[in-house]
């Protein structure tokens, strides 16, 4: 079975500050890992994904995440927050490699960006 | 890029009626689509996996007779909530699986449908 734990349901940062959203996973096989962003009343948009290639993954909008097997973590970071980054962020794991199958989502982290 | 649409985006219905939600892949074919349910301020919970031309696979605890899924073509899957009740009010999101490069697949998500049952 696979699972994802997102630490912190709500994170608040100042505009221009570092964004760090935490995600830890559990999987019995090498995982595929994903970060999605959701704006109010909208679907999910893929920010980035790890598929067993480079451990540091760069995504859209300046976000990146590093896969650390020893820590079973896949934390999302952005050097400088922007007001437009305020949204809900979901970490997800897929157990099956090669063919993305069922995604298991974390409970989400709401990012607030203040002036 | 791969675009997935949902219709309607918002629907209000009376208790006891049925509601159909459509999920379409606009610029690609999807043999597999997924239906998720999201309660306010909560995560997405997978309801079922929809495969074109075959019966959907439902997750544990999801009533297949209540949530009817039909994947009749490679670009359309429908979710029908039968005899809807207020507790069925939720945000329903679909995704479609497509090749993202090489042999790697990716899920592309629709914008969601908000169902309110009165």
CSV table of C-alpha atoms in Angstrom, one decimal:
chain,number,residue,atom,x,y,z
A,1,UNK,CA,0.0,0.0,0.0
A,2,UNK,CA,1.1,3.5,-0.6
A,3,UNK,CA,0.5,6.7,1.3
A,4,UNK,CA,1.5,10.3,1.5
A,5,UNK,CA,1.8,12.6,4.5
A,6,UNK,CA,1.8,16.3,4.1
A,7,UNK,CA,3.1,18.0,7.2
A,8,UNK,CA,1.2,21.3,7.9
A,9,UNK,CA,-2.3,21.8,6.5
A,10,UNK,CA,-1.6,25.5,6.3
A,11,UNK,CA,1.6,27.4,5.6
A,12,UNK,CA,2.0,31.2,5.5
A,13,UNK,CA,4.9,33.0,4.0
A,14,UNK,CA,5.7,36.6,3.1
A,15,UNK,CA,6.0,37.6,-0.5
A,16,UNK,CA,9.6,37.0,-1.5
A,17,UNK,CA,10.3,34.5,1.2
A,18,UNK,CA,11.2,30.8,0.7
A,19,UNK,CA,8.4,28.4,0.2
A,20,UNK,CA,8.8,24.9,1.7
A,21,UNK,CA,6.0,22.4,1.6
A,22,UNK,CA,6.7,19.0,3.2
A,23,UNK,CA,5.7,15.6,1.8
A,24,UNK,CA,6.7,12.2,3.1
A,25,UNK,CA,5.7,9.0,1.3
A,26,UNK,CA,5.4,5.4,1.9
A,27,UNK,CA,5.5,2.8,-0.9
A,28,UNK,CA,6.4,-0.8,-1.1
A,29,UNK,CA,8.0,-0.3,-4.6
A,30,UNK,CA,10.0,2.6,-6.1
A,31,UNK,CA,7.4,5.4,-6.3
A,32,UNK,CA,6.4,8.0,-8.8
A,33,UNK,CA,5.8,11.2,-6.9
A,34,UNK,CA,3.9,14.3,-7.9
A,35,UNK,CA,3.1,17.8,-6.7
A,36,UNK,CA,-0.2,19.4,-7.9
A,37,UNK,CA,-1.6,22.8,-7.3
A,38,UNK,CA,-5.3,23.6,-7.0
A,39,UNK,CA,-6.8,27.1,-7.2
A,40,UNK,CA,-10.3,27.7,-5.8
A,41,UNK,CA,-13.1,25.8,-7.6
A,42,UNK,CA,-10.6,24.4,-10.1
A,43,UNK,CA,-9.1,21.1,-11.0
A,44,UNK,CA,-5.5,20.1,-10.4
A,45,UNK,CA,-2.5,21.3,-12.3
A,46,UNK,CA,0.7,19.3,-12.3
A,47,UNK,CA,3.6,21.3,-10.9
A,48,UNK,CA,6.3,18.6,-11.2
A,49,UNK,CA,6.9,14.9,-11.0
A,50,UNK,CA,9.6,12.4,-10.0
A,51,UNK,CA,9.8,9.3,-12.2
A,52,UNK,CA,13.1,7.7,-11.0
A,53,UNK,CA,15.4,9.9,-13.1
A,54,UNK,CA,17.1,13.0,-11.6
A,55,UNK,CA,16.4,13.3,-7.9
A,56,UNK,CA,16.1,17.1,-8.1
A,57,UNK,CA,13.0,17.9,-10.2
A,58,UNK,CA,12.2,21.3,-11.6
A,59,UNK,CA,8.7,22.2,-12.3
A,60,UNK,CA,6.6,25.1,-13.5
A,61,UNK,CA,6.3,28.5,-11.9
A,62,UNK,CA,9.8,28.2,-10.3
A,63,UNK,CA,9.0,25.3,-8.1
A,64,UNK,CA,11.3,22.3,-7.5
A,65,UNK,CA,11.3,19.2,-5.4
A,66,UNK,CA,14.0,16.8,-4.3
A,67,UNK,CA,13.5,13.1,-3.9
A,68,UNK,CA,15.3,11.8,-0.9
A,69,UNK,CA,15.0,8.0,-0.6
A,70,UNK,CA,16.7,7.8,2.7
A,71,UNK,CA,14.2,10.3,4.2
A,72,UNK,CA,11.3,9.1,2.1
A,73,UNK,CA,10.6,12.7,1.4
A,74,UNK,CA,9.7,14.8,-1.6
A,75,UNK,CA,9.5,18.4,-0.3
A,76,UNK,CA,8.4,21.2,-2.6
A,77,UNK,CA,10.4,24.5,-2.6
A,78,UNK,CA,10.4,27.8,-4.3
A,79,UNK,CA,13.1,30.4,-3.5
A,80,UNK,CA,10.8,33.4,-3.6
A,81,UNK,CA,7.1,33.4,-3.0
A,82,UNK,CA,4.7,35.4,-5.2
A,83,UNK,CA,1.2,36.4,-4.3
A,84,UNK,CA,-0.1,34.2,-7.2
A,85,UNK,CA,1.4,31.2,-5.5
A,86,UNK,CA,-1.4,31.2,-2.9
A,87,UNK,CA,-3.3,28.0,-3.5
A,88,UNK,CA,-3.8,24.4,-2.2
A,89,UNK,CA,-0.9,22.1,-2.9
A,90,UNK,CA,-1.2,18.3,-3.0
A,91,UNK,CA,1.5,15.7,-3.0
A,92,UNK,CA,0.7,12.4,-4.5
A,93,UNK,CA,2.2,9.0,-5.0
A,94,UNK,CA,1.7,6.4,-7.7
A,95,UNK,CA,2.9,2.9,-7.1
A,96,UNK,CA,3.1,1.7,-10.6
A,97,UNK,CA,6.1,2.7,-12.7
A,98,UNK,CA,5.9,3.1,-16.5
A,99,UNK,CA,2.1,3.5,-16.5
A,100,UNK,CA,0.7,6.0,-14.1
A,101,UNK,CA,-2.0,4.3,-12.3
A,102,UNK,CA,-4.0,5.2,-9.3
A,103,UNK,CA,-2.8,8.3,-7.5
A,104,UNK,CA,-2.9,8.5,-3.7
A,105,UNK,CA,-3.1,12.1,-2.5
A,106,UNK,CA,-2.0,13.7,0.7
A,107,UNK,CA,-4.4,15.9,2.6
A,108,UNK,CA,-3.1,19.1,1.1
A,109,UNK,CA,-1.3,22.2,2.3
A,110,UNK,CA,-2.9,25.6,1.9
A,111,UNK,CA,-0.2,28.2,1.1
A,112,UNK,CA,-0.9,31.7,2.1
A,113,UNK,CA,1.3,34.5,0.8
A,114,UNK,CA,1.2,37.8,2.6
A,115,UNK,CA,2.6,41.2,1.8
B,1,UNK,CA,-1.0,20.1,-24.0
B,2,UNK,CA,-3.6,17.6,-23.0
B,3,UNK,CA,-6.9,19.2,-22.1
B,4,UNK,CA,-9.7,17.6,-20.1
B,5,UNK,CA,-13.1,19.3,-19.8
B,6,UNK,CA,-16.0,18.6,-17.5
B,7,UNK,CA,-19.6,19.5,-17.9
B,8,UNK,CA,-21.4,20.9,-16.1
B,9,UNK,CA,-19.1,23.0,-14.0
B,10,UNK,CA,-21.8,23.5,-11.4
B,11,UNK,CA,-25.1,21.7,-10.9
B,12,UNK,CA,-27.8,22.0,-8.3
B,13,UNK,CA,-30.4,19.3,-8.1
B,14,UNK,CA,-33.2,18.2,-5.8
B,15,UNK,CA,-32.9,15.2,-3.6
B,16,UNK,CA,-33.9,12.0,-5.3
B,17,UNK,CA,-33.0,13.0,-8.8
B,18,UNK,CA,-30.1,11.8,-10.9
B,19,UNK,CA,-27.3,13.9,-12.3
B,20,UNK,CA,-24.9,13.1,-15.1
B,21,UNK,CA,-21.4,14.6,-15.2
B,22,UNK,CA,-19.3,14.4,-18.4
B,23,UNK,CA,-15.6,14.2,-18.7
B,24,UNK,CA,-14.0,14.7,-22.1
B,25,UNK,CA,-10.4,14.5,-23.3
B,26,UNK,CA,-10.3,17.2,-25.9
B,27,UNK,CA,-7.2,16.6,-27.9
B,28,UNK,CA,-6.2,13.1,-27.1
B,29,UNK,CA,-7.6,9.6,-26.6
B,30,UNK,CA,-7.8,8.2,-23.1
B,31,UNK,CA,-8.4,4.5,-22.6
B,32,UNK,CA,-8.4,5.1,-18.8
B,33,UNK,CA,-10.1,7.9,-16.9
B,34,UNK,CA,-10.4,8.3,-13.1
B,35,UNK,CA,-13.2,9.9,-11.0
B,36,UNK,CA,-12.4,11.6,-7.8
B,37,UNK,CA,-14.4,13.2,-5.1
B,38,UNK,CA,-13.3,16.1,-3.0
B,39,UNK,CA,-15.1,17.3,0.1
B,40,UNK,CA,-14.5,20.9,1.2
B,41,UNK,CA,-11.0,21.6,2.4
B,42,UNK,CA,-10.1,17.9,2.0
B,43,UNK,CA,-8.0,15.8,-0.4
B,44,UNK,CA,-9.1,14.0,-3.5
B,45,UNK,CA,-10.4,10.5,-2.9
B,46,UNK,CA,-10.4,8.1,-5.9
B,47,UNK,CA,-13.9,6.8,-6.5
B,48,UNK,CA,-13.3,4.6,-9.6
B,49,UNK,CA,-11.2,3.8,-12.6
B,50,UNK,CA,-13.0,4.0,-15.9
B,51,UNK,CA,-11.8,1.9,-18.8
B,52,UNK,CA,-13.1,2.4,-22.3
B,53,UNK,CA,-15.3,-0.5,-23.4
B,54,UNK,CA,-15.3,-2.3,-20.0
B,55,UNK,CA,-16.8,-2.0,-16.6
B,56,UNK,CA,-15.4,0.5,-14.2
B,57,UNK,CA,-13.4,-0.5,-11.2
B,58,UNK,CA,-14.7,1.0,-8.0
B,59,UNK,CA,-12.7,1.7,-4.9
B,60,UNK,CA,-13.7,0.1,-1.6
B,61,UNK,CA,-16.7,1.8,0.0
B,62,UNK,CA,-18.0,3.4,-3.2
B,63,UNK,CA,-21.5,2.2,-4.2
B,64,UNK,CA,-21.3,1.2,-7.9
B,65,UNK,CA,-25.1,1.2,-8.2
B,66,UNK,CA,-25.2,4.8,-7.0
B,67,UNK,CA,-22.3,6.2,-9.0
B,68,UNK,CA,-22.7,4.8,-12.5
B,69,UNK,CA,-19.8,5.2,-14.7
B,70,UNK,CA,-19.9,4.8,-18.5
B,71,UNK,CA,-16.7,5.1,-20.7
B,72,UNK,CA,-18.3,4.6,-24.1
B,73,UNK,CA,-15.6,6.2,-26.2
B,74,UNK,CA,-12.0,7.0,-26.0
B,75,UNK,CA,-12.8,10.7,-25.3
B,76,UNK,CA,-15.8,10.5,-23.0
B,77,UNK,CA,-16.5,9.1,-19.6
B,78,UNK,CA,-19.7,9.9,-17.7
B,79,UNK,CA,-20.5,9.7,-14.0
B,80,UNK,CA,-24.2,9.5,-13.0
B,81,UNK,CA,-25.1,10.1,-9.4
B,82,UNK,CA,-28.4,8.3,-9.1
B,83,UNK,CA,-31.0,9.2,-6.5
B,84,UNK,CA,-28.8,12.0,-5.2
B,85,UNK,CA,-29.0,13.0,-1.6
B,86,UNK,CA,-27.5,16.0,0.2
B,87,UNK,CA,-24.6,13.9,1.5
B,88,UNK,CA,-23.6,13.5,-2.2
B,89,UNK,CA,-22.9,17.2,-2.5
B,90,UNK,CA,-19.3,17.5,-3.3
B,91,UNK,CA,-16.7,18.5,-5.9
B,92,UNK,CA,-16.2,15.8,-8.5
B,93,UNK,CA,-13.0,15.8,-10.5
B,94,UNK,CA,-12.1,13.5,-13.4
B,95,UNK,CA,-8.7,12.8,-14.9
B,96,UNK,CA,-7.6,11.2,-18.1
B,97,UNK,CA,-4.5,9.1,-18.6
B,98,UNK,CA,-2.3,9.9,-21.5
B,99,UNK,CA,1.2,9.2,-22.7
B,100,UNK,CA,3.5,12.0,-21.4
B,101,UNK,CA,6.6,10.9,-23.3
B,102,UNK,CA,8.2,7.6,-24.1
B,103,UNK,CA,6.4,4.9,-22.1
B,104,UNK,CA,5.5,7.3,-19.3
B,105,UNK,CA,1.9,8.1,-18.6
B,106,UNK,CA,0.4,11.0,-16.8
B,107,UNK,CA,-3.0,12.0,-15.5
B,108,UNK,CA,-4.5,15.2,-16.8
B,109,UNK,CA,-7.3,16.7,-14.6
B,110,UNK,CA,-10.5,18.3,-15.5
B,111,UNK,CA,-11.7,21.5,-13.8
B,112,UNK,CA,-14.2,19.7,-11.6
B,113,UNK,CA,-17.9,19.8,-11.2
B,114,UNK,CA,-19.5,21.1,-8.0
B,115,UNK,CA,-22.7,19.2,-7.2
B,116,UNK,CA,-25.1,20.6,-4.7
B,117,UNK,CA,-28.1,18.5,-3.7
B,118,UNK,CA,-30.9,20.3,-2.0
